[in-house]
DNA sequence: CGCGGCTTTGATGTTCATCAAGTAAAGTGG
DNA sequence: CCACTTTACTTGATGAACATCAAAGCCGCG
């Protein structure tokens, strides 16, 4: 479950140039010292919905999914996050408890910073707070827009949309090694597993994609984009 | 379209105690001087998707809707905002152009502040930036959760959900004077207008609500809540 | 008073979830 | 490493949910 704890080398951390651009070296040093890096294996739970928010967490490597458990006990996937898409940002400053869960889709490394330190830094340093706000705004905005996009599409449009999402946003490649099961895709786009599979098969028969298990190759991008746009 | 411009009395503005809690009187005074209040009539357009973001805008009185125009030319309603739910907050600090439109559902008063002033204040004053971030986070979080909630429900569940939203969040009353048409409700919950109306009629026949045109009275709250939860 | 948009209901066909049944793949314990 | 169990995947059949088309009444507004 919880992997080895160890200190990481913050010197080459990507956050330095973006997030901490306006924090002085001593500040970064202080945050860095309080930091814990944790290793997670594929499938491990990282954040549990309802738990208290005590750390400021970000993904250093790997891939994770954010999801909620609905009243009838099913999972609803909110987003898939790559490294440095801050996973604990959604409600971190406006809530005391997590409103969603996070688990690892691939082996992942999580960096835990001390939340109260971050809060203090934000309050003492407007530029830092502003940078953080911008980053936060960008991420939540992206997630919201995606949710709206999914909502207004029909089955085929949703499947096409999510394939393009993996190809463009997650892997930047027309060949995708799906990090999720068909069931999880269904949970992402709010459709039934069977119909996701059926749509995959249909796209395959129409020569839009090639399917080799979890590996999917987009061979007719224009068609897929048209379906995503207009169903 | 654009109403009378006039200076407002900032002394009793609600923002003073929440948003500007950590801005000194001189700062507030400065922001206040650069401010323009605008009157809008029901139906007026306030923000146009694609326009440049030049002001920091908030709703002082009235009711507005946030919406997007989809590729096939239809409206998709994102949220309905009450006074002091900041309408221009979604992408204001992470984008240069609006990604959605805003129009008035009731006669409304909008307060335009100078965006660059606000940015400067945020950068110079961490506590203010932090307060802003918190408020922003709360609002976008609420909108996102609502979108996810809508997405996972079926027709009846969505209609029940949106009625409860009006009753609880917008009017705080079991009797609602709908500020929107049936068509707009359909655009909000991503369903067809006819089926929204049909569901209204069904709820009426099942003695869950009473309908007098745009006035709706919830007479069986537990049933409506149950439908919202489990369809 | 007449026009256009909003509301309502019915009829029809499409889209979608669910059930069922079988195959493939992946994990588990001996 | 193999038998066993479980989970993931796939297709078909069926009925329920939903969009769309059509028609009529209503309402507000010029």
Short mmCIF file of C-alpha atoms (C1' of nucleotides) in Angstrom, two decimals, chain A residues 181-182 197-198 201 214, chain D residues 8-13:
data_model
loop_
_atom_site.label_atom_id
_atom_site.label_comp_id
_atom_site.label_asym_id
_atom_site.label_seq_id
_atom_site.Cartn_x
_atom_site.Cartn_y
_atom_site.Cartn_z
CA UNK A 181 -10.33 -0.64 -18.22
CA UNK A 182 -13.43 -0.40 -20.43
CA UNK A 197 -17.21 -1.75 -25.84
CA UNK A 198 -19.86 -1.83 -28.56
CA UNK A 201 -16.09 -2.37 -31.94
CA UNK A 214 -5.71 -2.11 -24.16
"C1'" DA D 8 -12.16 -8.21 -17.84
"C1'" DC D 9 -13.94 -8.29 -22.34
"C1'" DT D 10 -17.29 -9.18 -26.06
"C1'" DT D 11 -21.69 -9.92 -28.56
"C1'" DG D 12 -26.69 -10.60 -28.83
"C1'" DA D 13 -31.44 -9.85 -27.35
#
